CSV table of C-alpha atoms in Angstrom, one decimal:
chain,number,residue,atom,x,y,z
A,1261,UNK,CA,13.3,5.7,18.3
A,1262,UNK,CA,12.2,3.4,15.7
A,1263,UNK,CA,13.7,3.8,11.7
A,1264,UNK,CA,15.2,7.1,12.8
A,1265,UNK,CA,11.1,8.1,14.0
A,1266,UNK,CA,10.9,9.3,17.3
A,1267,UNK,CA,7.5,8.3,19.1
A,1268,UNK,CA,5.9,11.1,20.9
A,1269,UNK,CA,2.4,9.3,22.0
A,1270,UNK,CA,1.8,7.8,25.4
A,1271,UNK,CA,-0.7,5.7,25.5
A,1272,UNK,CA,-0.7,3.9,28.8
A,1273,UNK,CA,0.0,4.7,32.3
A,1274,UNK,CA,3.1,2.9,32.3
A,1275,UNK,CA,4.6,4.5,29.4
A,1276,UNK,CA,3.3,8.0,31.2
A,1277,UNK,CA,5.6,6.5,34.0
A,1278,UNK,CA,8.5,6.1,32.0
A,1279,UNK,CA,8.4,9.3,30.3
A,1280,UNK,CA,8.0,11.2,33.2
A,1281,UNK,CA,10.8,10.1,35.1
A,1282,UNK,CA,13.2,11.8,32.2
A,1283,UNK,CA,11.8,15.5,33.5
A,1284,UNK,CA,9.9,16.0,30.7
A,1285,UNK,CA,6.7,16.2,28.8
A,1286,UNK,CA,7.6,18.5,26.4
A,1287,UNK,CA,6.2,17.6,23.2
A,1288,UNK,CA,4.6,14.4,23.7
A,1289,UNK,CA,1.2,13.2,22.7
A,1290,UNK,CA,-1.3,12.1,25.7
A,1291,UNK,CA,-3.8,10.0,24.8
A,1292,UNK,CA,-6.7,8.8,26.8
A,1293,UNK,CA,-4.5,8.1,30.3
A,1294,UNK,CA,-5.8,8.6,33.4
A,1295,UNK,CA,-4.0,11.4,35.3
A,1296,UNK,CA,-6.2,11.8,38.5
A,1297,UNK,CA,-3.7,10.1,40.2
A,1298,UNK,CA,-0.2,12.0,38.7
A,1299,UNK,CA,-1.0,15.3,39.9
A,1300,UNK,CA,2.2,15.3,41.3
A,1301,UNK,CA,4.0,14.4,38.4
A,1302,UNK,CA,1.9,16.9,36.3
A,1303,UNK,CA,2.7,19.4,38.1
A,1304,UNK,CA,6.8,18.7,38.9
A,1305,UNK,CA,7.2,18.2,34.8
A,1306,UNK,CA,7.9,20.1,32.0
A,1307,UNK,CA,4.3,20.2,29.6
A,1308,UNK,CA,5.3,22.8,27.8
A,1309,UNK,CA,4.2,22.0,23.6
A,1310,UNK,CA,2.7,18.6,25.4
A,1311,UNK,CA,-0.9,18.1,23.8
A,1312,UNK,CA,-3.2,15.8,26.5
A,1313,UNK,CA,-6.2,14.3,24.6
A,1314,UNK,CA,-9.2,12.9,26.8
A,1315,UNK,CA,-6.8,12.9,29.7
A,1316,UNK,CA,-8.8,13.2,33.0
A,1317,UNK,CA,-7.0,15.0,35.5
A,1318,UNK,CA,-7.4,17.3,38.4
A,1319,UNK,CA,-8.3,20.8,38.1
A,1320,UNK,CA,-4.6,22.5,39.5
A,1321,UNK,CA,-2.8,19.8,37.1
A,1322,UNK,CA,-4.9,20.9,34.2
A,1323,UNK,CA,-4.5,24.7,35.4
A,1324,UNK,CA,-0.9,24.2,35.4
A,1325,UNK,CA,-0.2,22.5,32.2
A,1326,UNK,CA,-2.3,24.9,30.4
A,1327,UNK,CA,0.2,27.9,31.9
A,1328,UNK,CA,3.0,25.4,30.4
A,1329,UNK,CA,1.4,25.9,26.8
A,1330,UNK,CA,0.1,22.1,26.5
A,1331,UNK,CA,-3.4,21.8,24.8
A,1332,UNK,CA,-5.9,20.2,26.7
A,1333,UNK,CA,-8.9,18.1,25.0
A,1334,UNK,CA,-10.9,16.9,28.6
A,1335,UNK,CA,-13.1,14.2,28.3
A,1336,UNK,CA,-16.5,14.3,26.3
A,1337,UNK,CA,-19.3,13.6,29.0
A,1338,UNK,CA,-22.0,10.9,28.5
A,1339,UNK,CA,-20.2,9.4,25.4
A,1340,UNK,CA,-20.5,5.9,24.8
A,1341,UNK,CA,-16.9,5.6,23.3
A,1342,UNK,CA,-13.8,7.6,23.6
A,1343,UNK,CA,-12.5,9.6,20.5
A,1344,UNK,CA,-9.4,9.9,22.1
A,1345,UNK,CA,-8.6,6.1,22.3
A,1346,UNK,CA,-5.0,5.2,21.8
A,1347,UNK,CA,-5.3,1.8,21.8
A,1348,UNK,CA,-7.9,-0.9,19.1
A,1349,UNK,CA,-10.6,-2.3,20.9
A,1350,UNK,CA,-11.0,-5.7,21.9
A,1351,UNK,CA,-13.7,-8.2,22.3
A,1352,UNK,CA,-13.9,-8.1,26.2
A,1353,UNK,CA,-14.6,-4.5,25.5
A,1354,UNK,CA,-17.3,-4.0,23.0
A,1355,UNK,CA,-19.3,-7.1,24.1
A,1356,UNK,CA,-18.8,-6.2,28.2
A,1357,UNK,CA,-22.1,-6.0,29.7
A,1358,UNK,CA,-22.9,-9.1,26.8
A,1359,UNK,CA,-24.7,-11.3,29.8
A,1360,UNK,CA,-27.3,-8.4,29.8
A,1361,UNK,CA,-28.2,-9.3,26.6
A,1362,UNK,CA,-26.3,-7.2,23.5
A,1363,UNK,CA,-28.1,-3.9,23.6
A,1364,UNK,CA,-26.5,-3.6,27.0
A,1365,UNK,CA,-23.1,-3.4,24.8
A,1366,UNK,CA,-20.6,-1.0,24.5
A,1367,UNK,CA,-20.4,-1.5,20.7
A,1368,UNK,CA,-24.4,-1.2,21.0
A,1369,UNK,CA,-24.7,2.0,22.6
A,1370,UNK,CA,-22.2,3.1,20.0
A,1371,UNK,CA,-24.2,2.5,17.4
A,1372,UNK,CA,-27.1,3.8,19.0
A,1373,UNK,CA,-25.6,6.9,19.4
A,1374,UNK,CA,-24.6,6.7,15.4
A,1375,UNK,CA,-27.9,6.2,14.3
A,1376,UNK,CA,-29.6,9.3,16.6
A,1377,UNK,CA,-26.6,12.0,15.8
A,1378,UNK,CA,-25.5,10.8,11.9
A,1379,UNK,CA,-27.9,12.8,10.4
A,1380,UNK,CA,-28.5,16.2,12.9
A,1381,UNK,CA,-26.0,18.2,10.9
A,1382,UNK,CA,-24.0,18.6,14.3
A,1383,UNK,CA,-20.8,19.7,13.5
A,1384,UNK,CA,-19.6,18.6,17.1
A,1385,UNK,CA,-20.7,14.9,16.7
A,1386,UNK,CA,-19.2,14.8,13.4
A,1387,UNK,CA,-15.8,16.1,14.7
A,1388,UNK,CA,-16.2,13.6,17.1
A,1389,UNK,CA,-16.5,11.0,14.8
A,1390,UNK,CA,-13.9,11.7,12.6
A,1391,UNK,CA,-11.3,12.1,15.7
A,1392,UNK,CA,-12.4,8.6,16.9
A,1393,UNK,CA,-11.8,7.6,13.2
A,1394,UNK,CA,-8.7,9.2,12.9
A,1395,UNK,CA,-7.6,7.9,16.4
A,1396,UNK,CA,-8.5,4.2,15.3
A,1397,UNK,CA,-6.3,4.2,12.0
A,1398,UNK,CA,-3.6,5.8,14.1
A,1399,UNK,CA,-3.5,2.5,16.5
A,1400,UNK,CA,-4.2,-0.2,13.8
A,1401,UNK,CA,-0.8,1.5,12.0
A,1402,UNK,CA,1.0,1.1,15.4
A,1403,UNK,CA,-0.8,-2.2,15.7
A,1404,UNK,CA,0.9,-3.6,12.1
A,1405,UNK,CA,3.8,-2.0,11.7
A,1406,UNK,CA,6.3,-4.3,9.9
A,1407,UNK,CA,3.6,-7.2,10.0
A,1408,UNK,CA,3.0,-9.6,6.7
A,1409,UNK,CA,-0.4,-8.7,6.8
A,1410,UNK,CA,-3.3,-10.4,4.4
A,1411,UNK,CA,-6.7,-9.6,4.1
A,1412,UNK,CA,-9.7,-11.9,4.0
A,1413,UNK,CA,-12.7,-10.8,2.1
A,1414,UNK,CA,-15.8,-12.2,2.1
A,1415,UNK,CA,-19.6,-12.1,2.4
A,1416,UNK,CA,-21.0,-11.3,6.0
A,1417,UNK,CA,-24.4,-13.8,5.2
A,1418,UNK,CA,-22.2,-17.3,5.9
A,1419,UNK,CA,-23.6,-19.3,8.0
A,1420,UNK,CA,-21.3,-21.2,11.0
A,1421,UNK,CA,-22.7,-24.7,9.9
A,1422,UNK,CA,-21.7,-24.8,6.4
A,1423,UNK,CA,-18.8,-26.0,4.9
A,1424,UNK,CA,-18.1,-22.9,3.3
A,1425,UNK,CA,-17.7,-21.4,6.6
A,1426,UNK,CA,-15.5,-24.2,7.4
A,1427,UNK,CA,-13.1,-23.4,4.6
A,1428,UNK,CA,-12.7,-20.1,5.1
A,1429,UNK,CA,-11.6,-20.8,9.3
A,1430,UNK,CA,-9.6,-23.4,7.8
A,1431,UNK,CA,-8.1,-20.6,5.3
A,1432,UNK,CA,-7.8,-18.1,8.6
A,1433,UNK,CA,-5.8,-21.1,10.5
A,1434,UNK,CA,-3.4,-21.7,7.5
A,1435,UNK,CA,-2.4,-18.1,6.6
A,1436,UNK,CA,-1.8,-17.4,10.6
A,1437,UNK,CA,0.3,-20.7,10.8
A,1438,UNK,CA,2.3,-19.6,7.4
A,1439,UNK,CA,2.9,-16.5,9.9
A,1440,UNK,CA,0.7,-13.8,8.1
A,1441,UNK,CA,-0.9,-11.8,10.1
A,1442,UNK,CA,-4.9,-12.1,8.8
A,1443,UNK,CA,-7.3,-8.8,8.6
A,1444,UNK,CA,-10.7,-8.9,8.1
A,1445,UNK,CA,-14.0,-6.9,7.9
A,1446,UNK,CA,-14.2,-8.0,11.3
A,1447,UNK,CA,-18.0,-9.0,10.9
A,1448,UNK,CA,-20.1,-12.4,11.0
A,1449,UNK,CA,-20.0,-14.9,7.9
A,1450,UNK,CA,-16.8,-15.4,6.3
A,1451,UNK,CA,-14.9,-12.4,8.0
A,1452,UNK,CA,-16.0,-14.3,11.5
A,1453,UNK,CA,-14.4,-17.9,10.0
A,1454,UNK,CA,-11.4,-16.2,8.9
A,1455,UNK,CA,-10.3,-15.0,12.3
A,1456,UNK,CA,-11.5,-18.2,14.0
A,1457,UNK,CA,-9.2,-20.2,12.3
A,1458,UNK,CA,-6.6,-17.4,12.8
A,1459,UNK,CA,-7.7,-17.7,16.6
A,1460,UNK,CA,-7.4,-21.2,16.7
A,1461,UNK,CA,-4.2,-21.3,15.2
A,1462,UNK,CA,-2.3,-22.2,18.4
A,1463,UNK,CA,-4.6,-25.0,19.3
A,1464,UNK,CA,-4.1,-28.7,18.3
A,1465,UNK,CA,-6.4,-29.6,14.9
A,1466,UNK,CA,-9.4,-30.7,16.3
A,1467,UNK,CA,-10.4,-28.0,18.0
A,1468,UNK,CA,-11.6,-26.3,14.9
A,1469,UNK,CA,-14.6,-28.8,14.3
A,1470,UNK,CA,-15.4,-28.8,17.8
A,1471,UNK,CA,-15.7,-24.9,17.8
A,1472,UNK,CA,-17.5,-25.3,14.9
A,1473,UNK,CA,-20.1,-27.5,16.3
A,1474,UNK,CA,-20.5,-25.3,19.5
A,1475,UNK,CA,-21.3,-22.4,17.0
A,1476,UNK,CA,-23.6,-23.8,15.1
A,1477,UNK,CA,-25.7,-23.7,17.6
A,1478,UNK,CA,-26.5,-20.0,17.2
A,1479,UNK,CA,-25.4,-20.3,13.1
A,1480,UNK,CA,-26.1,-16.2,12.3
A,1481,UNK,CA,-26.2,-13.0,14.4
A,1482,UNK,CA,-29.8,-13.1,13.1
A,1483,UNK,CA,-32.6,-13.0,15.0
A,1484,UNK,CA,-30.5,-12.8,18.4
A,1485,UNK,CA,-27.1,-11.1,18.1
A,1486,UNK,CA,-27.0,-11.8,21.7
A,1487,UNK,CA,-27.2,-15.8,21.7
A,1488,UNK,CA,-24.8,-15.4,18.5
A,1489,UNK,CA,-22.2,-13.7,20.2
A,1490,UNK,CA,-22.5,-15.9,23.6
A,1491,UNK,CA,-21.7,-18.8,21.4
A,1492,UNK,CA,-18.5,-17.1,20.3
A,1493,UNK,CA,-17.1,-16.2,23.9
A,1494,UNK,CA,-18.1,-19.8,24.8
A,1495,UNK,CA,-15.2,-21.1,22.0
A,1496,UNK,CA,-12.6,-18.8,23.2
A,1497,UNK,CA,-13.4,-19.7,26.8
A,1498,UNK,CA,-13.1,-23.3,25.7
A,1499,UNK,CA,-9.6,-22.1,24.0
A,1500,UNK,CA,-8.2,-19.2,25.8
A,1501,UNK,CA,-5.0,-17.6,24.3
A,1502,UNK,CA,-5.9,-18.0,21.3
A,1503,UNK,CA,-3.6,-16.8,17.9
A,1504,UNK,CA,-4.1,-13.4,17.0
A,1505,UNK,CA,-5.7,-11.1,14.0
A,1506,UNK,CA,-7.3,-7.8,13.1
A,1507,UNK,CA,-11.1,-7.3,12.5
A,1508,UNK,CA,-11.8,-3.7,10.7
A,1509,UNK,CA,-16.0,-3.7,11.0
A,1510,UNK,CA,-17.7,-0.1,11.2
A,1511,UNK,CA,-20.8,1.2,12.9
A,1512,UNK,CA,-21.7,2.3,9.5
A,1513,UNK,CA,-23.3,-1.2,9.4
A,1514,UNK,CA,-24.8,-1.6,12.9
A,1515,UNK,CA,-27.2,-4.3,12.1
A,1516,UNK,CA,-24.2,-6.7,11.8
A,1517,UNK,CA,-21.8,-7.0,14.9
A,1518,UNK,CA,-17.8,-7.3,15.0
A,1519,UNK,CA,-16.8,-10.7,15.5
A,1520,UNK,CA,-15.1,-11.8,19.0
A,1521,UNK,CA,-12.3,-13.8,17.7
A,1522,UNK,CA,-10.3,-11.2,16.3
A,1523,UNK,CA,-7.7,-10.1,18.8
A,1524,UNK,CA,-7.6,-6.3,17.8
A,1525,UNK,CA,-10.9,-4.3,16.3
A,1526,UNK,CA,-10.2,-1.5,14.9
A,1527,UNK,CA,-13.8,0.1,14.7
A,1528,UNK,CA,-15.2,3.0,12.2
A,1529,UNK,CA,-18.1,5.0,12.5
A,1530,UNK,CA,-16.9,5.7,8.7
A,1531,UNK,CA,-17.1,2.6,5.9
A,1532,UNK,CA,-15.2,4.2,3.5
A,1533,UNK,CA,-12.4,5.1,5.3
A,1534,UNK,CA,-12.7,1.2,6.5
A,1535,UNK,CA,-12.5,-0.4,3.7
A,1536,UNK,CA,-9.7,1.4,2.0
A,1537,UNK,CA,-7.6,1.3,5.4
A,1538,UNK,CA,-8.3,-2.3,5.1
A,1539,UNK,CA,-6.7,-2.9,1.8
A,1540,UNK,CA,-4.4,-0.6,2.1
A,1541,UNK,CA,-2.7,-2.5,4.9
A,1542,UNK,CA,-3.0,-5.6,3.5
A,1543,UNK,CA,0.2,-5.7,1.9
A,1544,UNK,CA,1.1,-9.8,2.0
A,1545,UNK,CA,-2.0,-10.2,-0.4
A,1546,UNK,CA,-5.5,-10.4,-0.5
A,1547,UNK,CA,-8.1,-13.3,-0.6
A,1548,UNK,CA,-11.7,-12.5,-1.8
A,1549,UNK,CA,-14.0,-15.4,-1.0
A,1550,UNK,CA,-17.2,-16.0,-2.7
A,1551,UNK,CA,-19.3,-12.9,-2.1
A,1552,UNK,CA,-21.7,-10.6,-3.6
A,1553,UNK,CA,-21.9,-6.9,-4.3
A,1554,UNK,CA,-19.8,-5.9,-0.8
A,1555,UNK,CA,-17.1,-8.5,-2.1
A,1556,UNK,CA,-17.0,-7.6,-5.9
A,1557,UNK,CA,-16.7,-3.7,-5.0
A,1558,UNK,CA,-13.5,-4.9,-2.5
A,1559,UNK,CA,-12.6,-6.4,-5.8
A,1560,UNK,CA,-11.9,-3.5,-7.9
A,1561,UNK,CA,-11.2,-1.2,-5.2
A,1562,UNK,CA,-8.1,-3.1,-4.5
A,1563,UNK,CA,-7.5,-3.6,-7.8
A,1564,UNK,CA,-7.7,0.2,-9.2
A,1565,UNK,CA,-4.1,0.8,-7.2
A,1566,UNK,CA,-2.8,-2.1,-8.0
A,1567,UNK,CA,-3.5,-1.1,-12.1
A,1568,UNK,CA,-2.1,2.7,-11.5
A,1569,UNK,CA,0.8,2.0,-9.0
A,1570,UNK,CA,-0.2,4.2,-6.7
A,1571,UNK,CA,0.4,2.2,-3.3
A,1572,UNK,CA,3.6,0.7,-5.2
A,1573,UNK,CA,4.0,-2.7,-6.4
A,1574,UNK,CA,1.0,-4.2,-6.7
A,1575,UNK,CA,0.1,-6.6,-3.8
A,1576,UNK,CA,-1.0,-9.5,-4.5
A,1577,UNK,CA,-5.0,-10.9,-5.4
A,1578,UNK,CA,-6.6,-14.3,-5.5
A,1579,UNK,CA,-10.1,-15.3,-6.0
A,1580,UNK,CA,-11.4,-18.4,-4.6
A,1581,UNK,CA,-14.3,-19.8,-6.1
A,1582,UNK,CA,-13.6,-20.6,-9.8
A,1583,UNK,CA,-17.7,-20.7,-10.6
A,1584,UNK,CA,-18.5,-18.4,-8.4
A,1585,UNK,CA,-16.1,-15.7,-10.2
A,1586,UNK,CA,-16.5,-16.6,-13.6
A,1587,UNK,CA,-20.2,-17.6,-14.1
A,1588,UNK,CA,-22.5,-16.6,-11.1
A,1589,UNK,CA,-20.8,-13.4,-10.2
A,1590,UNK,CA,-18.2,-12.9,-13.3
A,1591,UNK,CA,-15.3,-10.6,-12.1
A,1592,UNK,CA,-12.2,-12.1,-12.8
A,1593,UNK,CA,-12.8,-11.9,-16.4
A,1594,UNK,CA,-13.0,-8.3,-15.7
A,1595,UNK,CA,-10.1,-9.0,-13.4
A,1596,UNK,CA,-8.2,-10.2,-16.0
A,1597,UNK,CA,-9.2,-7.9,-18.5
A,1598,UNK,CA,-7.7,-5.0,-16.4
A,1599,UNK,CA,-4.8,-6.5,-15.4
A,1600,UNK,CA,-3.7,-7.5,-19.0
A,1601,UNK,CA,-0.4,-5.8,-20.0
A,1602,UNK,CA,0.4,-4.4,-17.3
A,1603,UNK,CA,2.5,-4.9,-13.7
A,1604,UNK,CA,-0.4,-6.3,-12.0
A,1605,UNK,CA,-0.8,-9.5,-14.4
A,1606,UNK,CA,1.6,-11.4,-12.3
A,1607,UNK,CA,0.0,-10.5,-8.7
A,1608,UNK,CA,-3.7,-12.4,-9.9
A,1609,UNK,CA,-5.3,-15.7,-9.3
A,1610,UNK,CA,-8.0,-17.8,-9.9
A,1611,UNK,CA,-8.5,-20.8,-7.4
A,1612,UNK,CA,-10.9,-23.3,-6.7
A,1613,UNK,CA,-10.7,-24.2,-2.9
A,1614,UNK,CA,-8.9,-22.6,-0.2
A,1615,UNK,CA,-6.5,-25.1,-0.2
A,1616,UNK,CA,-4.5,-23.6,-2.7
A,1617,UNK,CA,-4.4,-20.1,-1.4
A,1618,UNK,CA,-1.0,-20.1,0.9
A,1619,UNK,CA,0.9,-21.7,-2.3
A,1620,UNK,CA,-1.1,-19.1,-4.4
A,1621,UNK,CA,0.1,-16.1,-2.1
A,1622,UNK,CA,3.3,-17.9,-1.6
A,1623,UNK,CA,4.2,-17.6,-5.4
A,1624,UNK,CA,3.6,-14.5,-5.9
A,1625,UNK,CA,5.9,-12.7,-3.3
C-alpha cells in the first residue's frame, strides 16, 4: 500500500511469487508473466476477479482460472511487441539483434509492423495499439512516481559534433546531478545529448568529451541508423552503470530511432498521446532548446495549461537561445504575450546558454 493505494499489478515473476504465497489472486492484475512454469500455483490459488493479460500458461491452469472468474487475454501470435508489457523498454531491448544490422531490431520490426497495419482499418491492430499505448503510460507513471522530473525539448536534426550538442549533454549532466530526473523525446539530436549527459552523470568530467569524440564518428542516425546506434552502445560499454533518465520517442516517427542512453523508453505507436504524456509529467520544469516547428508546437502545448490552470500550478518554462527565440524563430514574445497577467508570468524564462538553466529552474520552484 502506497498513499492509502493498494497496488493490484504484478509485473514480474517474483512479485507473482510473493503474492501467491498469501493464498490469493483474487483481484490482482497479471501482466505479461510467464506462468508455464506456476501451474501448480495457478491451480492451488484463489483467481477468482484476477484478470491475466498476455500471461502464457498451460492449458489446465488457464482452464481452471477461467472456472475461477479471472479474464484471460493469451498472448498475440507473431507480434513483434507485446501490448501487455508491464514494464518500459530498455535499450538492450529495442536494439537486441543491433550486430545484425538495425532492421534486425525489435524497435525495427515494430515499426515495420506500424507502417503495414496503420492504415488497413483493422479494428484489432488498432486495439492492439492503443493497449500497448495504454500499457506504456501505465509503467512510465509507476516509473516516476514522486520523481522531480524535467523535460528536455529539442530538435532531433543535432548533430554529435557540434557544440550545440555538447551543451545540451552538458545541460542533461547538470539537471541529473542537481537530482532531477530528465525526460526526453527519447530520439537523436538534442533529445540524444540530453540523456547522455544525464547517463554520464555518475562518471568523472572527462568522460563527456571523450564520449563525444567516440560519437562523432557516426554524427546522425542518417544514412546508417545501424553504425549510429553502434557508436552509442560503444559509449555506454566504455561507461557502464551509467545515471539514469526517461526517453518518450514514438513509432509514429520511425525514420528516427530512440536513443540508447536513456535508461527507461517508454515507446508510442501514438505521438499525440506522447507528447502530452511527456509534458504532463514533467512537473520540475521544462527546457526547450533551440528547435523548429516540432519544438515551437511543444512550446505552446505546454504553455496552453499552464495559462488555463488545468494541470495546477503552472510548472515551470525556459527557453534557451535568446536569438533563436526572439528573432529566427520568435516565440517567446508570443510567450510572453500569453503569459502577461496572469499566474504563469512568474514560471517563464528567457536564457542565453545552458548554463543558466538549473539557477533558472532553481528560482522558480
Amino acid at each position: 500500500m502506497v498513499n492509502g493505494y493498494i497496488d493490484t499489478e504484478i509485473e514480474t515473476l517474483a512479485e507473482f511469487d510473493q503474492v501467491v504465497a498469501r493464498g490469493s489472486l483474487s483481484g490482482y492484475r497479471i501482466q505479461s508473466v510467464n506462468l508455464l512454469e506456476r501451474t501448480f500455483a495457478l491451480l492451488s490459488a484463489d483467481t477468482s476477479a484476477a484478470v491475466f493479460l498476455g500471461c502464457a500458461m498451460e492449458p489446465d491452469a488457464s482452464v481452471k482460472v477461467r472456472a475461477d472468474g479471472a479474464l484471460v487475454f493469451p498472448p498475440v501470435p507473431d507480434l513483434p511487441f507485446n501490448p501487455y508489457r508491464g514494464l518500459l523498454y530498455t535499450p538492450e531491448e529495442l536494439f537486441a539483434g543491433l550486430p545484425a544490422g538495425y532492421e534486425a531490431t525489435p524497435d525495427a520490426q515494430a515499426y515495420a509492423w506500424f507502417q503495414e497495419t496503420r492504415s488497413d482499418a483493422d479494428i484489432f491492430s488498432s486495439m492492439l495499439r492503443s493497449i500497448h499505448d495504454d500499457a506504456i503510460s501505465d509503467a512510465l507513471d509507476e516509473r516516476l512516481a514522486g520523481a522531480p522530473v524535467v523535460g528536455v525539448m529539442g530538435g532531433h536534426a543535432m548533430p554529435r559534433g557540434g557544440t550545440e550538442y555538447r551543451g545540451a549533454a552538458e545541460l542533461g549532466r547538470a539537471l541529473t546531478r542537481s537530482g532531477l530526473t530528465v525526460a526526453t523525446g527519447g530520439g537523436p539530436g538534442a533529445m540524444e545529448a540530453a540523456n547522455l549527459g544525464a547517463y554520464l552523470a555518475p562518471a568523472p568530467d572527462e568522460a563527456l568529451p571523450e564520449a563525444l569524440e567516440l560519437l562523432a564518428k557516426a554524427p546522425s542516425f542518417e544514412p546508417s541508423v545501424s553504425d549510429w546506434a553502434r557508436a552509442a552502445f560503444a559509449v555506454r560499454d566504455r561507461w557502464p552503470g551509467g545515471g539514469d533518465s526517461v526517453g518518450i520517442p514514438t513509432w509514429f516517427y520511425g525514420h528516427e530511432p530512440p536513443n540508447a542512453f536513456a535508461g527507461h523508453i517508454a515507446k508510442y505507436f501514438a505521438n499525440a498521446i506522447r507528447e502530452d504524456g511527456l509534458l504532463a509529467r514533467s512537473t520540475a520544469g521544462v527546457v526547450f532548446l533551440p528547435g523548429a516547428a516540432g519544438t515551437v508546437q511543444e512550446i505552446f502545448d505546454n504553455a496552453t495549461p499552464n495559462y488555463y490552470g488545468s494541470r495546477g500550478p503552472a510548472a515551470p518554462m525556459v527557453l534557451v537561445g535568446r536569438t533563436h527565440w526572439t528573432e529566427h524563430l520568435p516565440a517567446w514574445p508570443l510567450l510572453q504575450a500569453l503569459a502577461r497577467g496572469r499566474a504563469m508570468e512568474s514560471r517563464i524564462a528567457l536564457v542565453d546558454s545552458v548554463e543558466e538553466v538549473p539557477a533558472a529552474l532553481a528560482g522558480m520552484r
